[in-house]
């Protein structure tokens, strides 16, 4: 089971690193905006840091539960990877949505954008 947990942790941590990098890249591309550029740069770093911290916590919780699954280790690995990908994807979507709110100037400006 240790091998399966290691494979899970490497895969989930790699996905977390890629998605965190994408948040920073999206923030860098949006920072060209003359109106809110500096705020977007700051927000992208803050949002990416929060995403990474919450993501690591989720990955650790899932790997801790990996041993609790009373099933074939490969099936448990695939279920854990799927759950981690789903949770990280949802968090990524929320992070990018938050970054978009900063770019347009707040939730009241979304309807006007």
Short mmCIF file of C-alpha atoms in Angstrom, two decimals:
data_model
loop_
_atom_site.label_atom_id
_atom_site.label_comp_id
_atom_site.label_asym_id
_atom_site.label_seq_id
_atom_site.Cartn_x
_atom_site.Cartn_y
_atom_site.Cartn_z
CA UNK A 1 0.00 0.00 0.00
CA UNK A 2 2.96 2.31 0.57
CA UNK A 3 3.79 2.22 -3.14
CA UNK A 4 0.21 3.13 -4.05
CA UNK A 5 0.18 5.98 -1.52
CA UNK A 6 3.47 7.27 -2.94
CA UNK A 7 2.12 7.14 -6.50
CA UNK A 8 -1.01 8.97 -5.37
CA UNK A 9 0.94 11.64 -3.52
CA UNK A 10 3.29 12.29 -6.45
CA UNK A 11 0.41 12.46 -8.93
CA UNK A 12 -1.79 14.70 -6.81
CA UNK A 13 1.09 16.99 -5.82
CA UNK A 14 2.08 17.32 -9.49
CA UNK A 15 -1.47 18.27 -10.40
CA UNK A 16 -1.52 20.82 -7.57
CA UNK A 17 1.77 22.33 -8.75
CA UNK A 18 0.54 22.61 -12.35
CA UNK A 19 -2.76 24.24 -11.35
CA UNK A 20 -1.02 26.65 -8.98
CA UNK A 21 1.34 27.63 -11.79
CA UNK A 22 -1.63 28.16 -14.09
CA UNK A 23 -3.23 30.55 -11.58
CA UNK A 24 -0.01 32.56 -11.51
CA UNK A 25 0.24 32.55 -15.32
CA UNK A 26 -3.38 33.66 -15.73
CA UNK A 27 -2.74 36.43 -13.20
CA UNK A 28 0.38 37.50 -15.11
CA UNK A 29 -1.58 37.67 -18.37
CA UNK A 30 -4.39 39.64 -16.74
CA UNK A 31 -1.91 42.02 -15.08
CA UNK A 32 -1.52 43.89 -18.37
CA UNK A 33 -4.81 45.61 -17.58
CA UNK A 34 -4.03 49.31 -17.05
CA UNK A 35 -6.86 49.80 -14.58
CA UNK A 36 -6.35 46.94 -12.10
CA UNK A 37 -2.96 45.49 -13.08
CA UNK A 38 -1.17 45.87 -9.73
CA UNK A 39 -4.18 44.56 -7.82
CA UNK A 40 -4.37 41.55 -10.12
CA UNK A 41 -0.69 40.73 -9.58
CA UNK A 42 -1.11 40.82 -5.82
CA UNK A 43 -4.36 38.90 -5.93
CA UNK A 44 -2.95 36.15 -8.15
CA UNK A 45 -0.09 35.47 -5.73
CA UNK A 46 -2.47 35.52 -2.76
CA UNK A 47 -5.04 33.30 -4.46
CA UNK A 48 -2.38 30.85 -5.68
CA UNK A 49 -0.91 30.61 -2.18
CA UNK A 50 -4.29 29.93 -0.63
CA UNK A 51 -5.12 27.38 -3.34
CA UNK A 52 -1.82 25.58 -2.73
CA UNK A 53 -2.30 25.52 1.05
CA UNK A 54 -5.85 24.19 0.85
CA UNK A 55 -4.83 21.75 -1.89
CA UNK A 56 -2.00 20.28 0.17
CA UNK A 57 -4.39 19.83 3.08
CA UNK A 58 -6.87 18.02 0.87
CA UNK A 59 -4.18 15.80 -0.63
CA UNK A 60 -2.96 14.84 2.84
CA UNK A 61 -6.49 14.08 4.04
CA UNK A 62 -7.16 11.86 1.02
CA UNK A 63 -3.85 9.99 1.35
CA UNK A 64 -4.63 9.42 5.02
CA UNK A 65 -7.94 7.84 4.03
CA UNK A 66 -6.30 5.74 1.33
CA UNK A 67 -5.37 3.06 3.84
CA UNK A 68 -8.87 3.06 5.29
CA UNK A 69 -10.39 1.81 2.05
CA UNK A 70 -10.93 -1.93 2.46
CA UNK A 71 -10.55 -2.73 -1.23
CA UNK A 72 -7.96 -3.58 -3.80
CA UNK A 73 -5.05 -1.10 -3.52
CA UNK A 74 -5.14 -0.18 -7.23
CA UNK A 75 -8.86 0.61 -7.08
CA UNK A 76 -8.31 2.70 -3.95
CA UNK A 77 -5.48 4.53 -5.74
CA UNK A 78 -7.66 5.35 -8.73
CA UNK A 79 -10.54 6.51 -6.53
CA UNK A 80 -8.21 8.71 -4.49
CA UNK A 81 -6.62 10.24 -7.62
CA UNK A 82 -10.05 10.89 -9.08
CA UNK A 83 -11.27 12.55 -5.89
CA UNK A 84 -8.13 14.68 -5.67
CA UNK A 85 -8.44 15.75 -9.33
CA UNK A 86 -12.11 16.63 -8.83
CA UNK A 87 -11.46 18.66 -5.68
CA UNK A 88 -8.43 20.46 -7.11
CA UNK A 89 -10.33 21.22 -10.32
CA UNK A 90 -13.22 22.73 -8.40
CA UNK A 91 -10.81 24.77 -6.28
CA UNK A 92 -9.02 25.95 -9.42
CA UNK A 93 -12.31 27.07 -10.96
CA UNK A 94 -13.16 29.03 -7.83
CA UNK A 95 -9.67 30.57 -7.68
CA UNK A 96 -9.84 31.78 -11.29
CA UNK A 97 -13.35 33.12 -10.69
CA UNK A 98 -12.06 35.08 -7.71
CA UNK A 99 -9.21 36.43 -9.83
CA UNK A 100 -11.73 37.53 -12.45
CA UNK A 101 -13.69 39.40 -9.76
CA UNK A 102 -10.53 41.32 -8.88
CA UNK A 103 -9.93 42.08 -12.56
CA UNK A 104 -13.35 43.64 -13.13
CA UNK A 105 -13.34 45.53 -9.86
CA UNK A 106 -15.63 43.48 -7.62
CA UNK A 107 -18.85 41.46 -7.70
CA UNK A 108 -21.03 44.48 -8.43
CA UNK A 109 -19.07 45.09 -11.63
CA UNK A 110 -19.50 41.52 -12.97
CA UNK A 111 -22.94 42.31 -14.39
CA UNK A 112 -21.55 45.34 -16.23
CA UNK A 113 -18.52 43.45 -17.67
#
